[in-house]
Backbone as a printed PyTorch tensor [residue, N CA C, xyz], in Angstrom:
tensor([[[74.9330, 50.5490, 65.6670],
         [73.9380, 50.2910, 65.4030],
         [73.2690, 51.0690, 64.0170]],

        [[73.0020, 50.3360, 63.1100],
         [72.5130, 50.7700, 61.9120],
         [71.0580, 51.5170, 62.2320]],

        [[70.9250, 52.6390, 61.9990],
         [69.3750, 53.1450, 62.1730],
         [68.7960, 53.7150, 61.1290]],

        [[69.6040, 53.4560, 59.8010],
         [68.8620, 53.7400, 58.8010],
         [67.8170, 52.8630, 58.0590]],

        [[66.9130, 53.3100, 57.3510],
         [65.9700, 52.3900, 56.8600],
         [66.2930, 52.1190, 55.3940]],

        [[65.8960, 50.9160, 55.0390],
         [66.0280, 50.7590, 53.4500],
         [65.2030, 51.8930, 52.7150]],

        [[65.4050, 52.0940, 51.4490],
         [64.7330, 53.0680, 50.5990],
         [63.4420, 52.5170, 50.5240]],

        [[62.2100, 53.6560, 50.8360],
         [61.0910, 53.5630, 50.8600],
         [60.3460, 53.1610, 51.8640]],

        [[60.7630, 52.6380, 52.9820],
         [60.5770, 51.9820, 54.2110],
         [60.1160, 53.1740, 54.9240]],

        [[60.7820, 54.3260, 54.9160],
         [60.5250, 55.4090, 55.9990],
         [59.4170, 56.1640, 55.6020]],

        [[58.8070, 55.8730, 54.6340],
         [57.5450, 57.0560, 54.0530],
         [56.4940, 55.9860, 53.2720]],

        [[55.9700, 54.8760, 53.8620],
         [55.2270, 53.8390, 53.2390],
         [53.6570, 54.5320, 52.8370]],

        [[53.4780, 55.8750, 53.3830],
         [52.1700, 56.1700, 52.8210],
         [52.4260, 57.0930, 51.6690]],

        [[53.7040, 57.3360, 51.5270],
         [54.1320, 58.2180, 50.1960],
         [54.2020, 57.2690, 48.9140]],

        [[54.3740, 56.0850, 49.3860],
         [54.4600, 55.1050, 48.2600],
         [52.9510, 54.4890, 47.4270]],

        [[52.1940, 54.3840, 48.9810],
         [50.5450, 54.0240, 48.6910],
         [50.0330, 55.3420, 47.8950]],

        [[50.2250, 56.4200, 47.9780],
         [49.8470, 57.4500, 47.3530],
         [50.3570, 57.5650, 45.9780]],

        [[51.4700, 57.2020, 45.8240],
         [52.1650, 57.0560, 44.4410],
         [51.2890, 56.0030, 43.7620]],

        [[51.2710, 54.7540, 44.2580],
         [50.1510, 54.0590, 43.5200],
         [48.9260, 54.2410, 43.5920]],

        [[48.3380, 55.0210, 44.1920],
         [46.9700, 55.5840, 44.2930],
         [46.7320, 56.5300, 42.9890]],

        [[47.8570, 57.4800, 42.8390],
         [47.6270, 58.1070, 41.6040],
         [47.8170, 57.5160, 40.3520]],

        [[48.7760, 56.4780, 40.2470],
         [48.8840, 55.8110, 39.0860],
         [47.7550, 54.8530, 38.7150]],

        [[47.0940, 54.2630, 39.6290],
         [45.8810, 53.8320, 39.2600],
         [44.6770, 54.7650, 39.0590]],

        [[44.8820, 55.9310, 39.6130],
         [43.7770, 56.9380, 39.4720],
         [44.1240, 57.2390, 37.9750]],

        [[45.1630, 57.4430, 37.2730],
         [45.5300, 57.9050, 36.0200],
         [44.9440, 56.7370, 35.0290]],

        [[44.8550, 55.4200, 35.3820],
         [44.5660, 54.3610, 34.7320],
         [42.7060, 54.8390, 34.2410]],

        [[42.2020, 55.1510, 35.3150],
         [40.7480, 55.4040, 35.3710],
         [40.7760, 56.9440, 34.5140]],

        [[41.5030, 57.9010, 34.8200],
         [41.2800, 59.2730, 34.3630],
         [41.5700, 59.2870, 32.6030]],

        [[42.0170, 58.1340, 32.2860],
         [42.0670, 58.1480, 30.7350],
         [40.6410, 58.6400, 30.0560]],

        [[39.7310, 58.0360, 30.8860],
         [38.7060, 58.0420, 30.2080],
         [38.1260, 59.7090, 29.9380]],

        [[38.8600, 60.5130, 30.5530],
         [38.5950, 62.0870, 30.0700],
         [39.0280, 62.0700, 28.8820]],

        [[39.9170, 61.6820, 28.3310],
         [40.3310, 61.8150, 26.8070],
         [39.7820, 60.9270, 25.7890]],

        [[39.3370, 59.7690, 26.2210],
         [39.0250, 58.6240, 25.2920],
         [37.3710, 58.5480, 25.4040]],

        [[36.6630, 58.8580, 26.5450],
         [35.3150, 58.5500, 26.4660],
         [34.3330, 59.7560, 26.8710]],

        [[35.0690, 60.9490, 27.1060],
         [34.2060, 61.9410, 27.3820],
         [34.5700, 63.0260, 26.6140]],

        [[33.4490, 64.0940, 26.3670],
         [33.8000, 64.9880, 25.5890],
         [32.6710, 66.2260, 26.2360]],

        [[32.7550, 67.5060, 25.9000],
         [31.9320, 68.3530, 25.9690],
         [30.8450, 68.5180, 25.0930]],

        [[29.7570, 68.6020, 25.4100],
         [28.6310, 68.4870, 24.5930],
         [27.6200, 69.5400, 25.0270]],

        [[26.6350, 70.1340, 24.3760],
         [25.6630, 71.2610, 24.4630],
         [24.2740, 70.5690, 24.8970]],

        [[23.8610, 70.9850, 26.0920],
         [22.8070, 70.4040, 26.7360],
         [21.7350, 71.2880, 26.2880]],

        [[20.4040, 70.8950, 25.6700],
         [19.6300, 71.9440, 25.3590],
         [19.9460, 72.8080, 24.1460]],

        [[20.9880, 72.3210, 23.4950],
         [21.4670, 73.1280, 22.1130],
         [22.4860, 74.4220, 22.6770]],

        [[22.4350, 74.7530, 24.1060],
         [23.4890, 75.8790, 24.2870],
         [24.2010, 75.7110, 25.5350]],

        [[23.9020, 74.9920, 26.4680],
         [24.5590, 74.8310, 27.6910],
         [25.7320, 73.7290, 27.8890]],

        [[27.0290, 74.1050, 27.7000],
         [28.0710, 72.8700, 27.7880],
         [27.9160, 72.1570, 28.8250]],

        [[27.8740, 70.9930, 28.8960],
         [28.2190, 69.9920, 29.7640],
         [29.1680, 68.9670, 29.5220]],

        [[30.1040, 68.2250, 30.3510],
         [30.7540, 67.1870, 30.2180],
         [29.8060, 65.6960, 29.8370]],

        [[29.8350, 64.9200, 28.8950],
         [29.1600, 63.8600, 28.4860],
         [29.8550, 62.6180, 27.6830]],

        [[29.5560, 61.5980, 27.6980],
         [30.1150, 60.4250, 27.1180],
         [30.1020, 60.6880, 25.6530]],

        [[31.4160, 60.7740, 24.7830],
         [31.4030, 61.0960, 23.3990],
         [30.5600, 60.1090, 22.5970]],

        [[30.4310, 60.5980, 21.3530],
         [29.6300, 59.8840, 20.2410],
         [30.3280, 58.5350, 20.3070]],

        [[31.7420, 58.7720, 19.9050],
         [32.5150, 57.5120, 19.6340],
         [32.3700, 56.1500, 20.7520]],

        [[32.2410, 56.8520, 21.9640],
         [32.3080, 55.5700, 23.0300],
         [31.0510, 55.3830, 23.2840]],

        [[29.8340, 55.9150, 22.9010],
         [28.3210, 55.7640, 22.8070],
         [28.5030, 54.4990, 21.8120]],

        [[29.1020, 54.7590, 20.5990],
         [28.6760, 53.7190, 19.3860],
         [29.4980, 52.6790, 19.5890]],

        [[30.7330, 52.6600, 20.1860],
         [31.8200, 51.6220, 20.0740],
         [31.6630, 50.4370, 21.7850]],

        [[31.0640, 51.1500, 22.5340],
         [30.6880, 50.2730, 23.8270],
         [29.7860, 49.2250, 23.6580]],

        [[28.8360, 49.2430, 22.9960],
         [27.9170, 47.9770, 22.5090],
         [28.6780, 46.8170, 21.7370]],

        [[29.7200, 47.2930, 20.9510],
         [30.3430, 46.1880, 20.3010],
         [30.9950, 45.6470, 21.0100]],

        [[31.9130, 46.4310, 21.9940],
         [32.7010, 45.7700, 22.9370],
         [32.0250, 44.6820, 24.0470]],

        [[30.7640, 45.1040, 24.4090],
         [30.2350, 44.5710, 25.3520],
         [29.4670, 43.3370, 24.5050]],

        [[29.3500, 43.1750, 23.3940],
         [29.1710, 42.1770, 22.7380],
         [30.0680, 41.1280, 22.5480]],

        [[31.0690, 41.4910, 22.2670],
         [32.1340, 40.4230, 22.1790],
         [32.6470, 39.7050, 23.6670]],

        [[32.2940, 40.9150, 24.8520],
         [32.6660, 40.4290, 26.2400],
         [31.4290, 39.4380, 26.4240]],

        [[30.2200, 39.4700, 25.8650],
         [29.2810, 38.3740, 26.3930],
         [29.1610, 37.4820, 25.6210]],

        [[29.6040, 37.3970, 24.5080],
         [29.4420, 36.2590, 23.5560],
         [29.8710, 34.9190, 24.0430]],

        [[31.2350, 34.7620, 24.6880],
         [31.6190, 33.6420, 25.4500],
         [31.4450, 33.6970, 26.6400]],

        [[31.2690, 34.5910, 27.4160],
         [31.0170, 34.4690, 28.8400],
         [30.6310, 33.4110, 29.5050]],

        [[31.3630, 32.4930, 30.4740],
         [31.0190, 31.3780, 30.9490],
         [30.0070, 31.4550, 32.0790]],

        [[30.0830, 33.0310, 32.5570],
         [29.2180, 33.1150, 33.7360],
         [28.0720, 33.6030, 33.4180]],

        [[26.9860, 32.6600, 33.4040],
         [25.5060, 32.8950, 32.7340],
         [25.1020, 34.0540, 33.2870]],

        [[24.7510, 34.1780, 34.4970],
         [24.0700, 35.2390, 35.2390],
         [24.4450, 36.4310, 34.5340]],

        [[26.0010, 36.8110, 34.4390],
         [26.7190, 37.8420, 33.9120],
         [26.4990, 38.1330, 32.6720]],

        [[26.5000, 37.1510, 31.6970],
         [26.4200, 37.0480, 30.3660],
         [24.8560, 37.5550, 30.2780]],

        [[23.8610, 37.1230, 30.9980],
         [22.5600, 37.5110, 30.7930],
         [22.3800, 38.9760, 31.0750]],

        [[22.8680, 39.2770, 32.1660],
         [23.0680, 40.8520, 32.4720],
         [23.6810, 41.7130, 31.4460]],

        [[24.7000, 41.5610, 30.8620],
         [25.2280, 41.9810, 29.6470],
         [24.1440, 41.8350, 28.5280]],

        [[23.8550, 40.9000, 28.1570],
         [22.9270, 40.7930, 27.0440],
         [21.5540, 41.6000, 27.4470]],

        [[20.9160, 41.2270, 28.6690],
         [19.3460, 41.9380, 28.6970],
         [19.2080, 43.3130, 29.3790]],

        [[20.5170, 43.7120, 29.9860],
         [20.4880, 45.0350, 30.6890],
         [21.3290, 45.8150, 29.8480]],

        [[22.6300, 45.6410, 30.0350],
         [23.6270, 46.7270, 29.4770],
         [23.4660, 46.9150, 27.9430]],

        [[23.2470, 45.7780, 27.1040],
         [22.9710, 46.2650, 25.7080],
         [21.8080, 46.5880, 25.6170]],

        [[20.7650, 46.4390, 26.0940],
         [19.5130, 46.9260, 25.9040],
         [19.4050, 48.4230, 26.0860]],

        [[20.2650, 48.9800, 27.2320],
         [20.4330, 50.1650, 27.6600],
         [21.8330, 50.7710, 27.4270]],

        [[22.2550, 50.2590, 26.1560],
         [23.5040, 50.9070, 25.7830],
         [23.9880, 52.2010, 25.9450]],

        [[23.2180, 53.1460, 25.7460],
         [23.7080, 54.6490, 25.7620],
         [23.6830, 55.1220, 27.4830]],

        [[22.8740, 54.5100, 28.0210],
         [22.8520, 54.8070, 29.6530],
         [24.0210, 54.3350, 30.1650]],

        [[24.3750, 53.0750, 29.9360],
         [25.5470, 52.3010, 30.1680],
         [27.0880, 52.9960, 29.8170]],

        [[27.0190, 53.5580, 28.6640],
         [28.0800, 54.1790, 28.1270],
         [28.3740, 55.4470, 28.9390]],

        [[27.3620, 56.0880, 29.2450],
         [27.3740, 57.6380, 29.8090],
         [27.9490, 57.0540, 31.3370]],

        [[27.1620, 55.8600, 31.9660],
         [27.6930, 55.5270, 33.4960],
         [29.2090, 55.1550, 33.4090]],

        [[29.7510, 54.4290, 32.3780],
         [31.0820, 53.8350, 32.4930],
         [31.9140, 55.1440, 32.2520]],

        [[31.5500, 55.7240, 31.3010],
         [32.5120, 57.1510, 31.1650],
         [32.7250, 58.1630, 32.3570]],

        [[31.3020, 58.3530, 32.7640],
         [31.1670, 59.0050, 34.3040],
         [32.0780, 58.4710, 35.1220]],

        [[31.8380, 57.1950, 35.4230],
         [32.2110, 56.1480, 36.7130],
         [33.8780, 56.5480, 36.6830]],

        [[34.4110, 55.9310, 35.1690],
         [35.8900, 56.0770, 35.1780],
         [36.1400, 57.6210, 35.4540]],

        [[36.0000, 58.5330, 34.9260],
         [36.2630, 59.9970, 35.2450],
         [36.3150, 60.3270, 36.5690]],

        [[34.9900, 60.2950, 37.3190],
         [35.3110, 60.5640, 38.6050],
         [36.0880, 59.8650, 39.6330]],

        [[36.2830, 58.3480, 39.2890],
         [37.1600, 57.6170, 40.0790],
         [38.5140, 58.3070, 39.6780]],

        [[38.7750, 58.3180, 38.4670],
         [40.4830, 58.9440, 38.1600],
         [40.4790, 60.0500, 38.6090]],

        [[39.6650, 61.1940, 38.8690],
         [40.2120, 62.2830, 39.3020],
         [40.1310, 62.1980, 40.7720]],

        [[39.1430, 61.5950, 41.3870],
         [39.2350, 61.3970, 42.8370],
         [40.6820, 60.8000, 43.4840]],

        [[40.9250, 59.6450, 42.5320],
         [42.1110, 58.8720, 43.1560],
         [43.2340, 59.7010, 42.7010]],

        [[43.4920, 60.6470, 41.6610],
         [44.7500, 61.2440, 41.4150],
         [44.7460, 62.7190, 42.0440]],

        [[43.8560, 63.0070, 42.5320],
         [43.9380, 64.3890, 43.3520],
         [43.6640, 63.8330, 44.8160]],

        [[43.2410, 62.6720, 45.3190],
         [42.8900, 62.1080, 46.8210],
         [41.9430, 62.4830, 47.3650]],

        [[41.0640, 63.3340, 46.5600],
         [39.7700, 63.7420, 46.8020],
         [38.6930, 62.9550, 46.9370]],

        [[37.9970, 62.7090, 48.1630],
         [37.1910, 61.6470, 48.5920],
         [37.6180, 60.4590, 47.9390]],

        [[38.6740, 60.1490, 48.3990],
         [39.3430, 58.8640, 47.8950],
         [38.5460, 57.6460, 48.0230]],

        [[37.7600, 57.6030, 49.2160],
         [37.3460, 56.5040, 49.4750],
         [35.8760, 56.3300, 48.4870]],

        [[35.4720, 57.3820, 48.5030],
         [34.2400, 57.2210, 47.4610],
         [34.6040, 56.9420, 45.9650]],

        [[35.8350, 57.6520, 45.4400],
         [36.3520, 57.6730, 44.1870],
         [36.7080, 55.6990, 44.2720]],

        [[37.5340, 55.4870, 45.0680],
         [37.8770, 53.9730, 45.2820],
         [36.6820, 53.1150, 45.1750]],

        [[35.4450, 53.3680, 45.6270],
         [34.3070, 52.3730, 45.6170],
         [33.8620, 52.6830, 44.3170]],

        [[33.9930, 53.5650, 43.6360],
         [33.2270, 53.7320, 42.2920],
         [34.2790, 52.9360, 41.3000]],

        [[35.5010, 53.1950, 41.5860],
         [36.3790, 52.1140, 40.7870],
         [36.5800, 50.9570, 41.1650]],

        [[35.9150, 50.4610, 42.4070],
         [36.0870, 49.0760, 42.7680],
         [34.7210, 48.5250, 41.9340]],

        [[33.7550, 49.1130, 42.0130],
         [32.7080, 48.5450, 41.3000],
         [32.6100, 48.4680, 39.6850]],

        [[33.1940, 49.3200, 39.3430],
         [33.7050, 49.1250, 37.7260],
         [34.9150, 47.9650, 37.3360]],

        [[35.7330, 48.0290, 38.1910],
         [36.7510, 46.8350, 38.4650],
         [36.0500, 45.5900, 38.4150]],

        [[35.1550, 45.1180, 39.1720],
         [34.6350, 44.0240, 39.6070],
         [33.7060, 43.9690, 38.0960]],

        [[32.9680, 44.4540, 37.7980],
         [32.2240, 44.6480, 36.6910],
         [33.2620, 44.1300, 35.3600]],

        [[34.3470, 44.9200, 35.1200],
         [35.1350, 44.8810, 34.0950],
         [35.5870, 43.4830, 34.2250]],

        [[36.0510, 42.9020, 35.3860],
         [36.7550, 41.7110, 35.3900],
         [35.6820, 40.6290, 35.1680]],

        [[34.5580, 40.7160, 35.6750],
         [33.2440, 39.6890, 35.3370],
         [33.0980, 39.7400, 33.6050]],

        [[33.3720, 40.6830, 33.3120],
         [33.1630, 40.7690, 31.7090],
         [34.1390, 40.0190, 30.9120]],

        [[35.4020, 40.4900, 31.2480],
         [36.7130, 40.2200, 30.5890],
         [37.1950, 39.1760, 30.8880]],

        [[37.4390, 38.6240, 32.2660],
         [38.1290, 37.5130, 32.8970],
         [38.4390, 36.2840, 32.0830]],

        [[37.1790, 35.8460, 31.4690],
         [37.3210, 34.5600, 30.7070],
         [37.9780, 34.5340, 29.1170]],

        [[38.5430, 35.7660, 28.8260],
         [39.0840, 36.1100, 27.7490],
         [40.6850, 35.5110, 27.8270]],

        [[41.3200, 35.7240, 28.8490],
         [42.4210, 35.3310, 29.2110],
         [43.1600, 35.2470, 30.8300]],

        [[43.7600, 34.4550, 30.7860],
         [44.6290, 34.4330, 32.1420],
         [45.1670, 35.9590, 32.7600]],

        [[45.5530, 36.7170, 31.6300],
         [46.0510, 37.9810, 32.2290],
         [45.1340, 38.9370, 32.7810]],

        [[43.9670, 38.8600, 32.0940],
         [42.7400, 39.7430, 32.5130],
         [42.1880, 39.3380, 33.8160]],

        [[42.4170, 38.1100, 34.1100],
         [41.9830, 37.8170, 35.6380],
         [43.0320, 38.2750, 36.9180]],

        [[44.5630, 38.0280, 36.3750],
         [45.5160, 38.5040, 37.1360],
         [45.3650, 40.0000, 37.3200]],

        [[45.3090, 40.8790, 36.2330],
         [45.1430, 42.2040, 36.2240],
         [44.0780, 42.8140, 36.8290]],

        [[42.8910, 42.2620, 37.1130],
         [41.7250, 42.4630, 37.9120],
         [41.8940, 42.2940, 39.3580]],

        [[42.5590, 41.1690, 39.5730],
         [42.6490, 40.9120, 40.9880],
         [43.6760, 42.1540, 41.6880]],

        [[44.4740, 42.2350, 41.0590],
         [45.5210, 43.2210, 41.4180],
         [44.8780, 44.5400, 41.6620]],

        [[43.9510, 44.8830, 40.6050],
         [43.4870, 46.1680, 40.6620],
         [42.3740, 46.2260, 41.4820]],

        [[41.6870, 45.1390, 41.8290],
         [40.8570, 45.2430, 42.8810],
         [41.2300, 45.2060, 44.4160]],

        [[42.2660, 44.5570, 44.4360],
         [43.1350, 44.3280, 45.7560],
         [43.7700, 45.8420, 45.9230]],

        [[44.3290, 46.5300, 45.0510],
         [44.7950, 48.0440, 45.5140],
         [43.7380, 48.8470, 45.7780]],

        [[42.5930, 48.7830, 45.0590],
         [41.2340, 49.6180, 45.4940],
         [40.9330, 49.2810, 46.9680]],

        [[40.6760, 48.1110, 47.3570],
         [40.3310, 47.7220, 48.5930],
         [41.4220, 48.5650, 49.6890]],

        [[42.6680, 48.4650, 49.1970],
         [43.8350, 49.2460, 50.3730],
         [43.3340, 50.5430, 50.3040]],

        [[43.3310, 51.2050, 49.0050],
         [42.9860, 52.6400, 49.0460],
         [41.9010, 52.9110, 49.8650]],

        [[40.8990, 52.3040, 49.6940],
         [39.5820, 52.6870, 50.5550],
         [39.8260, 52.4040, 51.7790]],

        [[40.2470, 51.4800, 52.5100],
         [40.3990, 51.0260, 53.9060],
         [41.7800, 51.9510, 54.5270]],

        [[42.6750, 52.1410, 53.6740],
         [43.6650, 53.1710, 54.3330],
         [43.5280, 54.5550, 54.4150]],

        [[42.3700, 55.0850, 53.6720],
         [42.0530, 56.4700, 53.4170],
         [43.3830, 56.8380, 52.7490]],

        [[43.6700, 56.4780, 51.5200],
         [45.1480, 56.8350, 50.9880],
         [45.1650, 58.4060, 50.6220]],

        [[44.0930, 58.9300, 50.5830],
         [44.0340, 60.1850, 49.8290],
         [44.6990, 61.1380, 51.1280]],

        [[44.7560, 60.8860, 51.9580],
         [45.6360, 61.5730, 53.2070],
         [46.9630, 62.0700, 53.0150]],

        [[47.5070, 61.2790, 52.1410],
         [48.9330, 61.3500, 51.8100],
         [49.0440, 61.8580, 50.4800]],

        [[49.5840, 63.1820, 50.1930],
         [49.7010, 63.6390, 48.7980],
         [48.3950, 63.8300, 48.1980]],

        [[47.2470, 64.2030, 48.9730],
         [45.9700, 64.3880, 48.6090],
         [45.2160, 65.5450, 49.3320]],

        [[44.0640, 65.5390, 48.6450],
         [43.1620, 66.8050, 49.3870],
         [42.2220, 66.0060, 50.5690]],

        [[42.2060, 64.9010, 50.8960],
         [41.4750, 64.4940, 51.8630],
         [42.4830, 64.8350, 52.9650]],

        [[43.6760, 64.7240, 52.9190],
         [44.5670, 65.1940, 53.9570],
         [44.5270, 66.8160, 54.2410]],

        [[44.3480, 67.4370, 53.6710],
         [44.1120, 68.7170, 53.4200],
         [42.6600, 69.1710, 54.5530]],

        [[41.7300, 68.3900, 53.9390],
         [40.3260, 68.4990, 54.4040],
         [40.2990, 68.0670, 55.8220]],

        [[41.0260, 66.8630, 56.2420],
         [41.1990, 66.5870, 57.4300],
         [42.0270, 67.3190, 58.4260]],

        [[42.8070, 68.2640, 58.1090],
         [43.6800, 69.1330, 58.7130],
         [42.7280, 70.3260, 58.6490]],

        [[42.1790, 70.8660, 57.6040],
         [41.2920, 71.8570, 57.8770],
         [39.8370, 71.7830, 58.6680]],

        [[39.2980, 70.7050, 58.3800],
         [38.0400, 70.6080, 59.3050],
         [38.0660, 69.5950, 60.6840]],

        [[39.2360, 69.1400, 60.8280],
         [39.2770, 67.9960, 61.8700],
         [38.4170, 66.8420, 61.8790]],

        [[37.8100, 66.4360, 63.0710],
         [37.3090, 65.1120, 63.0510],
         [35.9210, 65.2370, 62.2340]],

        [[35.5450, 65.2770, 61.2870],
         [34.1630, 64.9170, 60.7600],
         [33.9160, 63.7520, 59.9450]],

        [[32.6870, 63.7270, 59.7380],
         [32.3860, 62.1280, 59.1750],
         [33.1730, 61.8380, 57.9600]],

        [[33.3820, 62.9460, 57.0660],
         [33.8710, 62.5480, 55.7310],
         [35.6600, 62.8250, 55.9850]],

        [[36.1930, 62.9800, 56.9540],
         [37.6680, 62.8770, 57.0910],
         [38.1590, 61.8980, 58.0850]],

        [[37.0700, 61.1040, 58.8980],
         [37.8250, 59.9750, 59.6250],
         [38.2500, 58.6450, 59.0260]],

        [[39.1160, 58.1830, 59.6770],
         [39.9030, 56.9350, 59.1010],
         [38.5890, 55.7800, 59.3920]],

        [[38.4170, 55.0040, 58.5450],
         [37.6610, 53.7510, 58.8900],
         [38.3470, 52.8910, 60.0430]],

        [[37.3950, 52.4130, 60.9210],
         [38.0740, 51.2810, 61.9670],
         [38.9070, 51.9830, 62.9370]],

        [[39.0050, 53.3560, 62.9810],
         [40.0130, 54.2150, 63.6220],
         [39.2870, 54.3470, 65.4390]]])
C-alpha cells in the first residue's frame, strides 16, 4: 500500500498561507505607491497618503464612474467619493496598507481579510464593467479573502498562530464556527 501523499496534500494549511501572503503582497504594494511619511503639524512624522495618490485617485475614479452601468454605484462614486476625494484617497491607501501588512504577517488576518474584502468588492463594482478580466479577477480575489477569513489563515506561517499558542482560547484567537 502506498502511504505517500501527492505533493502539497500533506500540508494544505501551508499552501493556504502561501496564497494569503501573495494576496497580502498585492495589497501591500500600497505602502510603496500610495503612502508616504508626512509631517503632522509641521514636525511629527506620520504615515499618510502621498500627494501623488491624492492627486491621481480622482482621475481614476472619474474614469471608473463615467461608463459604470450600476447606477447606484455610479452615483456613490460621483456624489460621495469624488466630492470627498482626499478623504477616500487616505482611506484606500490606509486600507490597502493595513490589509497587506495583516495578510502578509498573518496578524489579525480576519480583520485584515475583512478590510481587503471591502476594498475588493468596491474595486470590483467600480471596474467590473470595464472588461471581463476585471470581473474574473475580483471574483477570485473575493473568494480567496472569504476563505482566508473563515479558515483563520494567519494561524499557519503567521502571527495569529503565535498569539493562539501564547494566549490560548481568547476571543481574538478562536476559529469561527469551531
